[in-house]
PDB file of C-alpha atoms in Angstrom:
ATOM      1  CA  MET A   1     -16.354 -19.195  30.515  1.00  0.00           C
ATOM      2  CA  ALA A   2     -13.951 -18.581  27.636  1.00  0.00           C
ATOM      3  CA  ARG A   3     -15.522 -18.187  24.222  1.00  0.00           C
ATOM      4  CA  ASN A   4     -14.444 -20.599  21.494  1.00  0.00           C
ATOM      5  CA  LEU A   5     -12.875 -18.618  18.687  1.00  0.00           C
ATOM      6  CA  SER A   6     -13.669 -19.372  15.064  1.00  0.00           C
ATOM      7  CA  PRO A   7     -11.005 -18.949  12.343  1.00  0.00           C
ATOM      8  CA  LYS A   8     -12.773 -15.690  11.447  1.00  0.00           C
ATOM      9  CA  ASP A   9     -12.399 -14.457  15.023  1.00  0.00           C
ATOM     10  CA  ASP A  10      -8.734 -15.476  15.065  1.00  0.00           C
ATOM     11  CA  ILE A  11      -7.954 -13.504  11.908  1.00  0.00           C
ATOM     12  CA  GLU A  12      -9.816 -10.384  12.996  1.00  0.00           C
ATOM     13  CA  ILE A  13      -8.207 -10.499  16.444  1.00  0.00           C
ATOM     14  CA  ALA A  14      -4.781 -10.843  14.821  1.00  0.00           C
ATOM     15  CA  ILE A  15      -5.484  -7.859  12.587  1.00  0.00           C
ATOM     16  CA  LYS A  16      -6.824  -5.738  15.447  1.00  0.00           C
ATOM     17  CA  THR A  17      -3.877  -6.652  17.680  1.00  0.00           C
ATOM     18  CA  GLY A  18      -1.557  -5.486  14.921  1.00  0.00           C
ATOM     19  CA  LEU A  19      -3.528  -2.274  14.429  1.00  0.00           C
ATOM     20  CA  ILE A  20      -3.193  -1.519  18.137  1.00  0.00           C
ATOM     21  CA  ALA A  21       0.551  -2.189  18.052  1.00  0.00           C
ATOM     22  CA  LEU A  22       0.912   0.132  15.059  1.00  0.00           C
ATOM     23  CA  LYS A  23      -1.318   2.774  16.707  1.00  0.00           C
ATOM     24  CA  VAL A  24      -3.485   2.925  13.608  1.00  0.00           C
ATOM     25  CA  PRO A  25      -6.227   5.527  14.188  1.00  0.00           C
ATOM     26  CA  GLY A  26      -9.980   5.107  13.848  1.00  0.00           C
ATOM     27  CA  ASN A  27     -12.420   2.298  14.557  1.00  0.00           C
ATOM     28  CA  ARG A  28     -10.110  -0.708  14.725  1.00  0.00           C
ATOM     29  CA  ASP A  29     -12.898  -3.286  14.990  1.00  0.00           C
ATOM     30  CA  GLN A  30     -14.474  -1.985  11.803  1.00  0.00           C
ATOM     31  CA  LEU A  31     -11.110  -1.735  10.036  1.00  0.00           C
ATOM     32  CA  ALA A  32     -10.159  -5.280  11.075  1.00  0.00           C
ATOM     33  CA  ARG A  33     -13.432  -6.634   9.657  1.00  0.00           C
ATOM     34  CA  ALA A  34     -12.973  -4.772   6.383  1.00  0.00           C
ATOM     35  CA  CYS A  35      -9.364  -5.914   6.055  1.00  0.00           C
ATOM     36  CA  HIS A  36     -10.456  -9.501   6.703  1.00  0.00           C
ATOM     37  CA  ASP A  37     -13.101  -9.212   3.977  1.00  0.00           C
ATOM     38  CA  TYR A  38     -10.389  -7.987   1.610  1.00  0.00           C
ATOM     39  CA  LEU A  39      -8.096 -10.889   2.518  1.00  0.00           C
ATOM     40  CA  LYS A  40     -10.860 -13.449   1.987  1.00  0.00           C
ATOM     41  CA  LEU A  41     -11.449 -12.088  -1.496  1.00  0.00           C
ATOM     42  CA  LEU A  42      -7.722 -11.908  -2.232  1.00  0.00           C
ATOM     43  CA  ASP A  43      -7.200 -15.477  -1.027  1.00  0.00           C
ATOM     44  CA  LYS A  44     -10.040 -16.706  -3.249  1.00  0.00           C
ATOM     45  CA  TRP A  45      -8.673 -14.989  -6.348  1.00  0.00           C
ATOM     46  CA  ASN A  46      -5.109 -15.902  -5.487  1.00  0.00           C
ATOM     47  CA  ARG A  47      -5.921 -19.589  -5.701  1.00  0.00           C
ATOM     48  CA  ALA A  48      -6.945 -19.153  -9.330  1.00  0.00           C
ATOM     49  CA  TYR A  49      -4.813 -16.274 -10.590  1.00  0.00           C
ATOM     50  CA  ASN A  50      -1.709 -16.184  -8.362  1.00  0.00           C
ATOM     51  CA  LEU A  51      -1.966 -12.463  -7.632  1.00  0.00           C
ATOM     52  CA  THR A  52       0.544 -12.557  -4.770  1.00  0.00           C
ATOM     53  CA  ALA A  53       3.362 -14.855  -3.668  1.00  0.00           C
ATOM     54  CA  VAL A  54       1.962 -14.976  -0.127  1.00  0.00           C
ATOM     55  CA  HIS A  55      -0.606 -17.760   0.237  1.00  0.00           C
ATOM     56  CA  GLY A  56      -3.072 -18.251   3.081  1.00  0.00           C
ATOM     57  CA  ILE A  57      -5.000 -15.587   4.959  1.00  0.00           C
ATOM     58  CA  ALA A  58      -3.038 -15.982   8.194  1.00  0.00           C
ATOM     59  CA  ASP A  59       0.264 -15.108   6.493  1.00  0.00           C
ATOM     60  CA  MET A  60      -1.384 -12.293   4.553  1.00  0.00           C
ATOM     61  CA  VAL A  61      -2.293 -10.504   7.795  1.00  0.00           C
ATOM     62  CA  GLU A  62       1.315  -9.581   8.516  1.00  0.00           C
ATOM     63  CA  HIS A  63       2.804  -9.506   5.032  1.00  0.00           C
ATOM     64  CA  HIS A  64      -0.026  -7.550   3.407  1.00  0.00           C
ATOM     65  CA  ILE A  65      -2.324  -5.771   5.883  1.00  0.00           C
ATOM     66  CA  LEU A  66       0.037  -4.804   8.696  1.00  0.00           C
ATOM     67  CA  ASP A  67       2.970  -4.083   6.388  1.00  0.00           C
ATOM     68  CA  SER A  68       0.752  -1.739   4.354  1.00  0.00           C
ATOM     69  CA  LEU A  69      -0.680   0.052   7.377  1.00  0.00           C
ATOM     70  CA  ALA A  70       2.699   0.410   9.094  1.00  0.00           C
ATOM     71  CA  ILE A  71       3.459   3.267   6.674  1.00  0.00           C
ATOM     72  CA  ALA A  72       0.182   5.093   7.400  1.00  0.00           C
ATOM     73  CA  PRO A  73       1.917   7.941   9.316  1.00  0.00           C
ATOM     74  CA  TRP A  74       3.793   8.943   6.143  1.00  0.00           C
ATOM     75  CA  ILE A  75       0.693   9.021   3.920  1.00  0.00           C
ATOM     76  CA  THR A  76      -0.113  12.706   4.276  1.00  0.00           C
ATOM     77  CA  GLY A  77      -2.185  14.811   1.918  1.00  0.00           C
ATOM     78  CA  LYS A  78      -5.547  14.040   0.369  1.00  0.00           C
ATOM     79  CA  TYR A  79      -4.679  12.636  -3.069  1.00  0.00           C
ATOM     80  CA  VAL A  80      -2.605   9.454  -3.209  1.00  0.00           C
ATOM     81  CA  LEU A  81      -1.322   7.289  -6.070  1.00  0.00           C
ATOM     82  CA  ASP A  82      -0.372   3.665  -5.424  1.00  0.00           C
ATOM     83  CA  VAL A  83       1.816   2.886  -8.433  1.00  0.00           C
ATOM     84  CA  GLY A  84       2.255  -0.742  -9.462  1.00  0.00           C
ATOM     85  CA  THR A  85      -0.385  -1.623  -6.892  1.00  0.00           C
ATOM     86  CA  GLY A  86      -0.718  -5.275  -7.934  1.00  0.00           C
ATOM     87  CA  ALA A  87      -3.409  -6.759  -5.714  1.00  0.00           C
ATOM     88  CA  GLY A  88      -4.030  -3.367  -4.100  1.00  0.00           C
ATOM     89  CA  LEU A  89      -1.097  -3.112  -1.738  1.00  0.00           C
ATOM     90  CA  PRO A  90      -0.653  -0.855   0.081  1.00  0.00           C
ATOM     91  CA  GLY A  91      -3.513   1.114  -1.484  1.00  0.00           C
ATOM     92  CA  ILE A  92      -6.559  -0.874  -0.372  1.00  0.00           C
ATOM     93  CA  PRO A  93      -5.601  -1.157   3.322  1.00  0.00           C
ATOM     94  CA  LEU A  94      -4.756   2.563   3.275  1.00  0.00           C
ATOM     95  CA  ALA A  95      -8.094   3.387   1.624  1.00  0.00           C
ATOM     96  CA  LEU A  96      -9.912   1.411   4.320  1.00  0.00           C
ATOM     97  CA  CYS A  97      -7.932   3.227   7.010  1.00  0.00           C
ATOM     98  CA  TYR A  98      -8.326   6.704   5.481  1.00  0.00           C
ATOM     99  CA  PRO A  99     -11.797   7.008   3.888  1.00  0.00           C
ATOM    100  CA  GLU A 100     -11.288  10.773   3.617  1.00  0.00           C
ATOM    101  CA  LYS A 101      -8.363  10.369   1.204  1.00  0.00           C
ATOM    102  CA  ARG A 102      -8.738   9.792  -2.535  1.00  0.00           C
ATOM    103  CA  ILE A 103      -6.543   6.874  -3.598  1.00  0.00           C
ATOM    104  CA  VAL A 104      -5.788   5.830  -7.162  1.00  0.00           C
ATOM    105  CA  LEU A 105      -4.657   2.236  -7.723  1.00  0.00           C
ATOM    106  CA  LEU A 106      -2.581   1.999 -10.895  1.00  0.00           C
ATOM    107  CA  ASP A 107      -1.402  -1.193 -12.572  1.00  0.00           C
ATOM    108  CA  SER A 108      -0.903  -2.287 -16.172  1.00  0.00           C
ATOM    109  CA  ASN A 109      -1.916  -5.916 -15.543  1.00  0.00           C
ATOM    110  CA  GLY A 110      -5.517  -6.611 -16.574  1.00  0.00           C
ATOM    111  CA  LYS A 111      -5.865  -9.647 -14.333  1.00  0.00           C
ATOM    112  CA  LYS A 112      -4.899  -7.583 -11.314  1.00  0.00           C
ATOM    113  CA  THR A 113      -7.088  -4.609 -12.181  1.00  0.00           C
ATOM    114  CA  ARG A 114     -10.063  -6.954 -12.619  1.00  0.00           C
ATOM    115  CA  PHE A 115      -9.468  -8.145  -9.075  1.00  0.00           C
ATOM    116  CA  LEU A 116      -9.218  -4.540  -7.897  1.00  0.00           C
ATOM    117  CA  LEU A 117     -12.569  -3.698  -9.478  1.00  0.00           C
ATOM    118  CA  GLU A 118     -14.164  -6.641  -7.678  1.00  0.00           C
ATOM    119  CA  ALA A 119     -12.544  -5.608  -4.393  1.00  0.00           C
ATOM    120  CA  GLN A 120     -13.808  -2.062  -4.909  1.00  0.00           C
ATOM    121  CA  ARG A 121     -17.338  -3.412  -5.391  1.00  0.00           C
ATOM    122  CA  VAL A 122     -17.287  -5.901  -2.497  1.00  0.00           C
ATOM    123  CA  LEU A 123     -15.704  -3.490  -0.023  1.00  0.00           C
ATOM    124  CA  ASN A 124     -17.711  -0.468  -1.241  1.00  0.00           C
ATOM    125  CA  LEU A 125     -14.541   1.569  -1.691  1.00  0.00           C
ATOM    126  CA  THR A 126     -16.039   4.870  -2.790  1.00  0.00           C
ATOM    127  CA  ASN A 127     -12.728   6.695  -2.224  1.00  0.00           C
ATOM    128  CA  VAL A 128     -10.791   4.517  -4.694  1.00  0.00           C
ATOM    129  CA  ASP A 129     -10.216   4.851  -8.437  1.00  0.00           C
ATOM    130  CA  ILE A 130      -8.642   2.069 -10.503  1.00  0.00           C
ATOM    131  CA  VAL A 131      -6.536   2.782 -13.573  1.00  0.00           C
ATOM    132  CA  GLN A 132      -5.145   0.163 -15.937  1.00  0.00           C
ATOM    133  CA  THR A 133      -2.242   1.601 -17.898  1.00  0.00           C
ATOM    134  CA  ARG A 134       1.517   1.873 -17.884  1.00  0.00           C
ATOM    135  CA  VAL A 135       2.646   4.554 -15.461  1.00  0.00           C
ATOM    136  CA  GLU A 136       4.557   6.504 -18.123  1.00  0.00           C
ATOM    137  CA  HIS A 137       1.321   6.826 -20.141  1.00  0.00           C
ATOM    138  CA  TYR A 138      -0.820   8.002 -17.224  1.00  0.00           C
ATOM    139  CA  GLN A 139      -1.853  11.647 -17.467  1.00  0.00           C
ATOM    140  CA  PRO A 140      -4.177  12.556 -14.564  1.00  0.00           C
ATOM    141  CA  GLU A 141      -5.985  15.869 -14.405  1.00  0.00           C
ATOM    142  CA  THR A 142      -4.694  16.493 -10.871  1.00  0.00           C
ATOM    143  CA  LEU A 143      -1.179  15.877  -9.550  1.00  0.00           C
ATOM    144  CA  PHE A 144      -0.750  13.711  -6.471  1.00  0.00           C
ATOM    145  CA  ASP A 145       0.237  14.715  -2.942  1.00  0.00           C
ATOM    146  CA  ILE A 146       1.753  11.261  -2.367  1.00  0.00           C
ATOM    147  CA  VAL A 147       3.069   8.638  -4.781  1.00  0.00           C
ATOM    148  CA  VAL A 148       3.529   5.389  -2.876  1.00  0.00           C
ATOM    149  CA  SER A 149       5.043   2.105  -4.005  1.00  0.00           C
ATOM    150  CA  ARG A 150       5.520  -1.247  -2.340  1.00  0.00           C
ATOM    151  CA  ALA A 151       6.973  -3.503  -5.032  1.00  0.00           C
ATOM    152  CA  PHE A 152       6.964  -1.443  -8.222  1.00  0.00           C
ATOM    153  CA  SER A 153      10.636  -0.910  -9.047  1.00  0.00           C
ATOM    154  CA  GLU A 154      13.972   0.275  -7.744  1.00  0.00           C
ATOM    155  CA  LEU A 155      13.948   3.796  -6.325  1.00  0.00           C
ATOM    156  CA  GLN A 156      15.560   5.655  -9.220  1.00  0.00           C
ATOM    157  CA  THR A 157      13.244   3.992 -11.727  1.00  0.00           C
ATOM    158  CA  MET A 158      10.252   4.924  -9.587  1.00  0.00           C
ATOM    159  CA  LEU A 159      11.355   8.570  -9.521  1.00  0.00           C
ATOM    160  CA  ASP A 160      12.013   8.668 -13.256  1.00  0.00           C
ATOM    161  CA  LEU A 161       8.662   7.123 -14.206  1.00  0.00           C
ATOM    162  CA  THR A 162       6.444   9.053 -11.794  1.00  0.00           C
ATOM    163  CA  ARG A 163       7.951  12.537 -11.627  1.00  0.00           C
ATOM    164  CA  HIS A 164       5.247  13.844 -14.003  1.00  0.00           C
ATOM    165  CA  LEU A 165       2.554  12.659 -11.556  1.00  0.00           C
ATOM    166  CA  LEU A 166       3.732  14.284  -8.317  1.00  0.00           C
ATOM    167  CA  HIS A 167       2.668  17.725  -7.132  1.00  0.00           C
ATOM    168  CA  PRO A 168       5.634  20.125  -6.736  1.00  0.00           C
ATOM    169  CA  GLN A 169       5.110  20.021  -2.961  1.00  0.00           C
ATOM    170  CA  GLY A 170       4.358  16.303  -2.943  1.00  0.00           C
ATOM    171  CA  LYS A 171       6.341  13.322  -1.659  1.00  0.00           C
ATOM    172  CA  TRP A 172       7.332   9.866  -2.783  1.00  0.00           C
ATOM    173  CA  VAL A 173       6.933   7.080  -0.233  1.00  0.00           C
ATOM    174  CA  ALA A 174       8.664   3.784  -1.048  1.00  0.00           C
ATOM    175  CA  MET A 175       8.481   0.596   1.021  1.00  0.00           C
ATOM    176  CA  LYS A 176      11.771  -1.291   1.027  1.00  0.00           C
ATOM    177  CA  GLY A 177      13.564  -4.236   2.610  1.00  0.00           C
ATOM    178  CA  PRO A 178      17.090  -4.813   3.956  1.00  0.00           C
ATOM    179  CA  ASN A 179      18.821  -3.951   0.646  1.00  0.00           C
ATOM    180  CA  VAL A 180      17.500  -0.397   0.653  1.00  0.00           C
ATOM    181  CA  ASN A 181      20.946   1.195   0.948  1.00  0.00           C
ATOM    182  CA  ILE A 182      22.015  -0.367  -2.346  1.00  0.00           C
ATOM    183  CA  GLU A 183      19.112   1.378  -4.083  1.00  0.00           C
ATOM    184  CA  LEU A 184      19.734   4.635  -2.240  1.00  0.00           C
ATOM    185  CA  SER A 185      23.343   4.696  -3.441  1.00  0.00           C
ATOM    186  CA  ALA A 186      22.009   5.246  -6.969  1.00  0.00           C
ATOM    187  CA  VAL A 187      19.708   8.112  -5.952  1.00  0.00           C
ATOM    188  CA  SER A 188      21.087  11.653  -5.750  1.00  0.00           C
ATOM    189  CA  HIS A 189      17.921  13.042  -4.205  1.00  0.00           C
ATOM    190  CA  ALA A 190      17.479  14.236  -0.630  1.00  0.00           C
ATOM    191  CA  HIS A 191      15.568  11.670   1.389  1.00  0.00           C
ATOM    192  CA  SER A 192      14.744  10.364   4.830  1.00  0.00           C
ATOM    193  CA  LEU A 193      15.058   6.676   5.686  1.00  0.00           C
ATOM    194  CA  GLU A 194      12.543   5.543   8.287  1.00  0.00           C
ATOM    195  CA  PRO A 195      12.798   2.007   9.725  1.00  0.00           C
ATOM    196  CA  TYR A 196       9.501   0.482  10.762  1.00  0.00           C
ATOM    197  CA  GLN A 197       8.489  -2.710  12.530  1.00  0.00           C
ATOM    198  CA  VAL A 198       5.659  -4.921  11.334  1.00  0.00           C
ATOM    199  CA  PRO A 199       4.073  -6.911  14.181  1.00  0.00           C
ATOM    200  CA  GLY A 200       4.853 -10.592  13.701  1.00  0.00           C
ATOM    201  CA  MET A 201       7.546 -10.021  11.059  1.00  0.00           C
ATOM    202  CA  ALA A 202      11.252 -10.343  11.783  1.00  0.00           C
ATOM    203  CA  LYS A 203      12.671  -8.969   8.542  1.00  0.00           C
ATOM    204  CA  GLU A 204      13.844  -5.381   8.259  1.00  0.00           C
ATOM    205  CA  ARG A 205      11.439  -2.910   6.675  1.00  0.00           C
ATOM    206  CA  TYR A 206      12.102   0.689   5.693  1.00  0.00           C
ATOM    207  CA  CYS A 207      10.066   3.613   4.452  1.00  0.00           C
ATOM    208  CA  VAL A 208      11.964   5.953   2.140  1.00  0.00           C
ATOM    209  CA  VAL A 209      10.430   9.430   1.909  1.00  0.00           C
ATOM    210  CA  LEU A 210      11.599  11.792  -0.833  1.00  0.00           C
ATOM    211  CA  GLU A 211      10.353  15.338  -1.271  1.00  0.00           C
ATOM    212  CA  ASN A 212       9.675  16.822  -4.681  1.00  0.00           C
ATOM    213  CA  GLU A 213      11.824  19.927  -4.553  1.00  0.00           C
ATOM    214  CA  ASN A 214       9.897  22.351  -6.766  1.00  0.00           C
ATOM    215  CA  GLY A 215       9.148  19.490  -9.097  1.00  0.00           C
ATOM    216  CA  VAL A 216      12.806  19.008  -9.984  1.00  0.00           C
ATOM    217  CA  ILE A 217      14.780  15.865  -9.253  1.00  0.00           C
ATOM    218  CA  PRO A 218      18.575  16.128  -9.493  1.00  0.00           C
ATOM    219  CA  VAL A 219      19.989  13.771 -12.113  1.00  0.00           C
TER     220      VAL A 219
END
């Protein structure tokens, strides 16, 4: 006899189905549960503080969790900075997926970093550090293998503001929508443009990967 599914089951099944479609590695049941816990907390805070424009856990599955994890193949290296992380996207889903990586979530907004601290506590994210400051003022002891951004700024601005944070052999990874070529026209840096599909989403999504050529970006 078929089992009646609760809303919790529906959400976790939707997340796991997306993880399978994206070929996300690891224990997908465990990752789906952790991602659901994150979304429940985000939804609760979002009602009071409007942390994200996407409302409702069901819509957050695709727009937040699966969109963040779709770029997992490009998150190489051990030390990752999510700049302008906002509510922890893509950094928190990536931290849940890759517990062996060290991920720094950076944002200047105190309301958002307070949420991140609570998410870190609730989800027991021991591989995450949270920094509240403007990116141009951030001076870490160690340079990053990957600097990733989902909704921080246009590409050239991202490069200009974060070049002091990236290891000479590191890479920038930027998540972009259908207008990506307009931004790329202003960037004179070698790059690869990787289209990716988010399960359940029709809109175009792209991952722009730029290598730090000996720490120098052509102007």
